[in-house]
Coordinates of C-alpha atoms in Angstrom, one line a residue:
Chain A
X264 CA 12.7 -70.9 55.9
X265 CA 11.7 -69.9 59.5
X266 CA 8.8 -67.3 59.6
X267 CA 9.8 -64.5 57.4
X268 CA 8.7 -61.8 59.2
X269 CA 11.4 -62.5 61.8
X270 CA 14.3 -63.3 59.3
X271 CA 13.1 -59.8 57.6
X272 CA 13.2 -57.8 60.8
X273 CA 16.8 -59.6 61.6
X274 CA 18.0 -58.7 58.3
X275 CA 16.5 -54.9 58.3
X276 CA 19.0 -55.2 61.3
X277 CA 22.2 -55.8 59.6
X278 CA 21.9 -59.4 60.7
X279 CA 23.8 -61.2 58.0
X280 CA 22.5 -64.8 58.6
X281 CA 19.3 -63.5 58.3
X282 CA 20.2 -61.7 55.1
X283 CA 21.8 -64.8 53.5
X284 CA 18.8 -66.8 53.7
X285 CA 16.8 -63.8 52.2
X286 CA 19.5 -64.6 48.8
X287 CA 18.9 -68.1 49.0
X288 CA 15.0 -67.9 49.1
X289 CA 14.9 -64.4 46.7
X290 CA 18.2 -64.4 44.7
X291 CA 16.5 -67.3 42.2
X292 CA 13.5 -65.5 41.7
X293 CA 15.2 -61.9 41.0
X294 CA 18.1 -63.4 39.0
X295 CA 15.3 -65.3 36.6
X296 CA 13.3 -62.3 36.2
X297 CA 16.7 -60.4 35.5
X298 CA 17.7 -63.1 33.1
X299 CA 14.4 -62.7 31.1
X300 CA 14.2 -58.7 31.1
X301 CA 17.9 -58.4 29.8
X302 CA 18.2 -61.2 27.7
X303 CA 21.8 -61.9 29.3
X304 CA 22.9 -64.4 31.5
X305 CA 25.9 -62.1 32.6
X306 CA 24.1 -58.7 32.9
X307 CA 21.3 -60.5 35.0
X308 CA 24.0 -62.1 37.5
X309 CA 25.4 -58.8 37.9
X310 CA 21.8 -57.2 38.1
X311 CA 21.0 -59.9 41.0
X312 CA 24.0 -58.7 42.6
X313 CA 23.7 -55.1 42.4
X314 CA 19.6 -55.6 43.8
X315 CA 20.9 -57.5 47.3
X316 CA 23.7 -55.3 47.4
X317 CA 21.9 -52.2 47.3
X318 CA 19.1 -54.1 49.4
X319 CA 21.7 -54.6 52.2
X320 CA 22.7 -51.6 52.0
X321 CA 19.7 -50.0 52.5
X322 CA 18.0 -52.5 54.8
X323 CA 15.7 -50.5 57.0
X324 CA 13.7 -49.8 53.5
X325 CA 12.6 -53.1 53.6
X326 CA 9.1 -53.7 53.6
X327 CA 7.7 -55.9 56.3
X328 CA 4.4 -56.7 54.1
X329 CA 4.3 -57.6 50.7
X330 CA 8.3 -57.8 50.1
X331 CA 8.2 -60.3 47.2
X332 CA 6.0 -57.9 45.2
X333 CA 8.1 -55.0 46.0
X334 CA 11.4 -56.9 45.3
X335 CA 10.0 -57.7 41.9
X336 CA 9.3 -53.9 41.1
X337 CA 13.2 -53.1 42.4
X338 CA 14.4 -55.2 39.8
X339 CA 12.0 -54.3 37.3
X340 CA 13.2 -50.9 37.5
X341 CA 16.9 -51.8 38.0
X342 CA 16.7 -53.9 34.9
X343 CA 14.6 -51.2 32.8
X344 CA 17.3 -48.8 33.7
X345 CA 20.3 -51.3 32.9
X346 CA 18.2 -51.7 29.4
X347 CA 18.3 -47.5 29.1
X348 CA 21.9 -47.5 29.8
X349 CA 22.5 -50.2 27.3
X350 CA 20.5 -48.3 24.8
X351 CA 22.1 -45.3 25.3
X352 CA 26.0 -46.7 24.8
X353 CA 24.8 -48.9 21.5
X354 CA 23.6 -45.3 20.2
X355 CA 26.6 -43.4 21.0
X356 CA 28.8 -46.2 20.5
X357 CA 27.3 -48.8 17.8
X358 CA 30.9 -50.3 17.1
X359 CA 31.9 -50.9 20.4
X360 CA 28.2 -52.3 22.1
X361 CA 26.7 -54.6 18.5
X362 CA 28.5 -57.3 19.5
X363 CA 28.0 -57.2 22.9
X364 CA 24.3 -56.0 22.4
X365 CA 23.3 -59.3 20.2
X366 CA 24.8 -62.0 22.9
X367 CA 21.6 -64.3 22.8
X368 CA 21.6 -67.5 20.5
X369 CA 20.0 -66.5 17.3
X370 CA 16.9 -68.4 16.5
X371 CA 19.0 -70.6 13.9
X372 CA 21.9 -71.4 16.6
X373 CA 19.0 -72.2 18.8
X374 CA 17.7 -74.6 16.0
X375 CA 21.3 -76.6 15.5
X376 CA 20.8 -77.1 18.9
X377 CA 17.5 -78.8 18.4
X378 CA 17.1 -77.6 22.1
X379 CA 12.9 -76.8 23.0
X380 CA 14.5 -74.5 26.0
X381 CA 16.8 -72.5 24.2
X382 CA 14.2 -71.8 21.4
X383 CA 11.6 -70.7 24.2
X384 CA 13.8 -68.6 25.6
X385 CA 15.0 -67.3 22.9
X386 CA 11.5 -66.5 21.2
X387 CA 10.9 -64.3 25.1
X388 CA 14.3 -62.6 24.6
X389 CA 12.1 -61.1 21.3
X390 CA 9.3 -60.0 23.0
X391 CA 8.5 -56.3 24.5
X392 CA 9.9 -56.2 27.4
X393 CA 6.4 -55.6 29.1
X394 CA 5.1 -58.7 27.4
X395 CA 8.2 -60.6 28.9
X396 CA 7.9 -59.5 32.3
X397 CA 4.3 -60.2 32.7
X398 CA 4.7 -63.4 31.1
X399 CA 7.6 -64.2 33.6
X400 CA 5.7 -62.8 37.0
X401 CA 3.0 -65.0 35.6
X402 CA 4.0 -68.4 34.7
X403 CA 7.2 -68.2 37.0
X404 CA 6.3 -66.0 39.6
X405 CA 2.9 -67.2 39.5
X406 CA 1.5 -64.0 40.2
X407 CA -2.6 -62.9 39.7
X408 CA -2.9 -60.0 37.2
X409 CA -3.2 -57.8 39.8
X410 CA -0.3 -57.8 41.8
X411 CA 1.7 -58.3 38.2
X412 CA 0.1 -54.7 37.4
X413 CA 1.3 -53.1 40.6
X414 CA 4.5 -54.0 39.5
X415 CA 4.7 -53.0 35.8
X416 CA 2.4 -50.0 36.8
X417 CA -0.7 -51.2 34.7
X418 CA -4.5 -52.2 35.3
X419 CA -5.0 -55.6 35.3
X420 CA -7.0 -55.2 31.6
X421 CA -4.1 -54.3 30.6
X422 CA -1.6 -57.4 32.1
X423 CA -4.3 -59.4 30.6
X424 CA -3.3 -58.2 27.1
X425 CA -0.2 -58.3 27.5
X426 CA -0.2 -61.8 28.4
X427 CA -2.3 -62.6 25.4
X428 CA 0.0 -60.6 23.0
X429 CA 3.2 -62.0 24.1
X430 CA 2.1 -65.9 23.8
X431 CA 0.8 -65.0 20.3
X432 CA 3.8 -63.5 19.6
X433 CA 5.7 -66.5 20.9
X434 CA 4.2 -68.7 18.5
X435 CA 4.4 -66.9 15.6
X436 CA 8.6 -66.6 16.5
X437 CA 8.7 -70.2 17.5
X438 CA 9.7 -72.6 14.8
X439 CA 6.6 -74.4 13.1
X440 CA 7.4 -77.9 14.4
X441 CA 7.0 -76.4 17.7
X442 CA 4.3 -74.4 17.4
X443 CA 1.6 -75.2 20.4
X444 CA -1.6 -75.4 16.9
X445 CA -4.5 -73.3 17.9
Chain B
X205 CA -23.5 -69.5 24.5
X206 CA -20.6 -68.5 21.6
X207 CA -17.4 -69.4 21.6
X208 CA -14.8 -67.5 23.3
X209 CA -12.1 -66.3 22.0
X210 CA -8.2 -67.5 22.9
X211 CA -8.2 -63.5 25.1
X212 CA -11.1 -64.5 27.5
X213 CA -9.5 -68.4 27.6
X214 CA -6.0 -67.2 28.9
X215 CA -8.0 -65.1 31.1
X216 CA -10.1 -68.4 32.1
X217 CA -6.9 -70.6 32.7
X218 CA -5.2 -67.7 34.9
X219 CA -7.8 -67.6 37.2
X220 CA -8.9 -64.1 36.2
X221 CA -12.6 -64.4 36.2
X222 CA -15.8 -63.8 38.7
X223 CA -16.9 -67.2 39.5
X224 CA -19.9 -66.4 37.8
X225 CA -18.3 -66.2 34.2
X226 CA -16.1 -69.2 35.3
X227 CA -18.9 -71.5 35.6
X228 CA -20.3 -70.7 32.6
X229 CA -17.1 -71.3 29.9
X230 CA -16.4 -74.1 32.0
X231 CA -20.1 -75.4 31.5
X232 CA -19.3 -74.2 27.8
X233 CA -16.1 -76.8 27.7
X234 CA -18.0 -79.7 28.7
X235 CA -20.0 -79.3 25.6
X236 CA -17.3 -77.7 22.9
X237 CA -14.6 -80.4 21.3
X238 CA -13.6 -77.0 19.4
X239 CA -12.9 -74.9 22.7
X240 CA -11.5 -77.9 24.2
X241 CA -9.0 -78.8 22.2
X242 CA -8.0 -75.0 22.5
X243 CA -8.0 -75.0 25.5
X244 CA -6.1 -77.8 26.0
X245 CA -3.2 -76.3 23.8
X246 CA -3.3 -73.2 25.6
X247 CA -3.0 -75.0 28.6
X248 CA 0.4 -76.9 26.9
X249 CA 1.7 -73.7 25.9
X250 CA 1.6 -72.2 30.1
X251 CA 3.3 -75.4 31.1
X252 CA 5.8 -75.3 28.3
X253 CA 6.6 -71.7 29.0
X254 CA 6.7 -72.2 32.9
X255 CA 8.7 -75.3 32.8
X256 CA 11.1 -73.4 30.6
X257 CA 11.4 -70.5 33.4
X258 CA 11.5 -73.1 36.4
X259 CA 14.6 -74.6 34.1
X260 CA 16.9 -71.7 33.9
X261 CA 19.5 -72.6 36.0
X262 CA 20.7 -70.0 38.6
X263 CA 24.2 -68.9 39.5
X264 CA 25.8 -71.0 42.9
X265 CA 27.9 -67.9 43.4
X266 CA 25.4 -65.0 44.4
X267 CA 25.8 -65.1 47.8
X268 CA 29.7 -65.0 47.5
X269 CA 29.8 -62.2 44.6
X270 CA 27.1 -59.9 46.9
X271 CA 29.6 -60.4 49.8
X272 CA 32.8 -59.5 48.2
X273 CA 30.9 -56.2 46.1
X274 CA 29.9 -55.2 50.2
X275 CA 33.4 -55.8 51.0
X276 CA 34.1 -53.5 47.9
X277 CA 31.6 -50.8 48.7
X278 CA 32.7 -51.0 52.7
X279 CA 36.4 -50.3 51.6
X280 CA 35.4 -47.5 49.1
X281 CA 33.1 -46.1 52.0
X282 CA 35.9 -46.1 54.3
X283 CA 38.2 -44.5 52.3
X284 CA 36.3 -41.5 51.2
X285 CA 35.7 -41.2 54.8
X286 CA 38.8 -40.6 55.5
X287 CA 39.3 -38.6 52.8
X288 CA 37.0 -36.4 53.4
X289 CA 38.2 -36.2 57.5
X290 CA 41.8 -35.0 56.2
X291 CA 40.4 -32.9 53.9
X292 CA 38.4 -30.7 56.1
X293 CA 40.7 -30.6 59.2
X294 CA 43.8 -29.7 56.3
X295 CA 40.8 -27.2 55.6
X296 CA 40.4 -25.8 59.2
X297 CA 44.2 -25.8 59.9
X298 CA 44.5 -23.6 56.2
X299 CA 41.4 -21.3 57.2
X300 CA 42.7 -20.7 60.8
X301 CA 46.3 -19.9 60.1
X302 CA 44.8 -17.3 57.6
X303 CA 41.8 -15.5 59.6
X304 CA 42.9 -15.9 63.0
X305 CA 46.8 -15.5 62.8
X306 CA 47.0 -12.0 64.3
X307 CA 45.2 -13.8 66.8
X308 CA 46.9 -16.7 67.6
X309 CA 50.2 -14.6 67.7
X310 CA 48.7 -12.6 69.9
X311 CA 47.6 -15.3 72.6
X312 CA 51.2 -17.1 71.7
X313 CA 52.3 -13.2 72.6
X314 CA 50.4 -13.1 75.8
X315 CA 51.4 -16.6 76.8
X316 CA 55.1 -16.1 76.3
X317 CA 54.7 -13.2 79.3
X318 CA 52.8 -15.6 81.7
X319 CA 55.4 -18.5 80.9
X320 CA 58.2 -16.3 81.6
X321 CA 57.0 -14.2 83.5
X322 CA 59.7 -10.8 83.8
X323 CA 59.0 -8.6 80.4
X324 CA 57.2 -5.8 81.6
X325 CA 58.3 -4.4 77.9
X326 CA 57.1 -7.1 76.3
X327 CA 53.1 -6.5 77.7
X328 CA 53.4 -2.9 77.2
X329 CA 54.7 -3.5 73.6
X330 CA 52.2 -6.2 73.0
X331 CA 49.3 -4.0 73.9
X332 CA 50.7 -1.2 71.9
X333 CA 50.7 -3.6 69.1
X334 CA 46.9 -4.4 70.1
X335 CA 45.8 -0.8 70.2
X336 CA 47.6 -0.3 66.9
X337 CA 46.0 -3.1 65.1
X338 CA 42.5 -1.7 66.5
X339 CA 43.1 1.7 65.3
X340 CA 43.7 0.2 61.6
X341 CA 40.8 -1.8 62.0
X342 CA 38.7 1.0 62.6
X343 CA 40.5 4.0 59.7
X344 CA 39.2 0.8 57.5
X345 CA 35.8 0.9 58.8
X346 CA 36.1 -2.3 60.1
X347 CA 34.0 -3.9 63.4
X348 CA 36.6 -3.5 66.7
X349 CA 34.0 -4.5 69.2
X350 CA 35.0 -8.0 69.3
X351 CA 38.3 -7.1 69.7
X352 CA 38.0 -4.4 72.1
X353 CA 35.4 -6.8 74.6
X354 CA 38.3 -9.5 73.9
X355 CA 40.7 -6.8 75.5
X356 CA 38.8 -5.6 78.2
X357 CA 38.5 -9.7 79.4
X358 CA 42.1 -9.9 79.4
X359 CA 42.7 -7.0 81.4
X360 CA 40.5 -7.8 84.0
X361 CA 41.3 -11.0 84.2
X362 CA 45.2 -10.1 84.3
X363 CA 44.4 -7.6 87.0
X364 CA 42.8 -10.3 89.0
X365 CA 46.0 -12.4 88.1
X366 CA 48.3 -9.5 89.6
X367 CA 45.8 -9.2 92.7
X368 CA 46.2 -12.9 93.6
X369 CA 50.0 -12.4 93.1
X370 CA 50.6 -14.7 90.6
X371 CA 52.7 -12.2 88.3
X372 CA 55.2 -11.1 91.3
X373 CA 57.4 -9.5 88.2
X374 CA 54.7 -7.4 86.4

């Protein structure tokens, strides 16, 4: 990608070129951190979406310094509210949103399958969604515990934890055989 | 120095320590089987968990479904543009045929006599209308300035009119 600075201020001016290669280098990492957060390959497609759309929309918001940071915090917030929404309708509406609500292979499905992936990601999908989204800025992202906190509004003491909690969570969900033995 | 616990080990494989403190559990893992092999398995379970992320495969289509939802928003855009353009001058045409129709009969009035140019009658009985109007206005306790400086403008300037001889017939 040619220097991003230049391809940002093209996009910011309605340049669509530019704007495409800023969804070919960002559109993997939001859709991945969408995917995680709502547990749902569909809602986190349309989540991706709705970020780059409302991004190109309102272009001359874009940061010049630190965008990946501040793309991550977009979506964290889209996705939190997509989650509130989602919570809202199952309350209102249990018939109509249980189905829809429990979309993700359960742990035994995930087992027939014998796949390691689908068991991993399905023993995130159970964690707090603060635990999930640290883990994923962290070990995808590969963010330092700072820059994870300024996204997830936190101290860095307080990533830290979550991080911990959420891997000892994982392997308390993961099937024995697969537990990593500490 | 005692072993640390799996916390301060995550925070030693993310990088999250003063190289002071690194040095030291690292000096401490030379020397530990115990933490080693822990460490080792933690290590196993950061590569398993981002090889997992790295793995999930990403739509093809984004850039096409981001397009067509601009397209969307665009023609929505436009329409409620438009909308609210026809809406507001339906608005003004409504507003002015109700507040300013004495008005605009008035000036249509005052026109017709230019245009055609013989009816004495008709500018006497127009202003008689005028004064008639006025005097209602003001038994309601209505404002009549603006339509008494209104009249004044219009009689000088049709005096001027009849000075230059444009209204031969007046």
């Amino acid at each position: 990608m040619e220097d991003e600075r230049k391809v940002m201020l093209r996009a910011r001016s309605g340049d669509w070129q530019a704007f495409a290669s800023l969804i070919a280098e960002y559109g993997p990492a939001i859709f991945k951190f969408a995917r995680y957060l709502l547990s749902s390959e569909e809602d986190a497609k349309d989540a991706a979406a709705d970020i780059l759309v409302r991004l190109y929309d309102k272009r001359d918001k874009i940061p010049e310094q630190g965008f990946r940071s501040w793309l991550m915090r977009v979506t964290y917030n889209h996705c939190n509210d997509v989650l509130r929404r989602k919570r809202t309708l199952l309350r209102i509406l249990p018939r109509f949103y249980s189905q829809a609500a429990v979309c993700e292979p359960s742990m035994d499905d995930a087992l027939i399958e014998a796949d390691q992936k689908a068991v991993v990601q399905s023993a995130l999908a159970q964690l707090p969604e603060k635990e999930r989204a640290a883990l994923v800025l962290r070990y995808y992202h590969e963010m330092d515990y700072e820059e994870i906190g300024a996204i997830l509004d936190a101290p860095s003491a307080t990533v830290g934890t979550w991080l911990y909690r959420g891997k000892e969570k994982m392997k308390q969900i993961l099937p024995e055989e697969m537990r990593w033995e500490i | 120095m005692i072993c640390p616990d799996n916390f301060d080990w995550n925070k030693y494989l993310d990088n999250e320590m003063d190289e002071n403190n690194r040095s030291r559990y690292a000096a401490h893992l030379s020397v530990c089987p115990e933490c080693h092999n822990l460490v080792a398995e933690l290590e196993r379970q950061n590569e398993l968990i981002a090889l997992v992320l790295q793995d999930t495969s990403v739509p093809s289509d984004l850039e096409a479904m981001v397009k067509r939802r601009l397209a969307i928003l665009d023609n929505r855009r436009r329409r409620i543009q438009i909308g609210t353009l026809s809406l507001l001058t339906i608005s003004a045409v409504l507003m002015g045929a109700i507040y300013w129709w004495s008005l605009i009969a008035g000036a249509l009035g005052f026109l017709n006599i230019i245009m055609v140019g013989s009816l004495k009658l008709d500018l006497i009985l127009l202003l008689a209308r005028f004064l008639v109007a006025v005097g209602e206005e003001t038994l309601k306790g209505g404002s009549v300035v603006p339509a008494l400086t209104l009249l004044i403008i219009v009689m000088f300037w049709l005096a001027r009119y009849i000075r230059k001889g444009g209204y031969a017939n007046a």
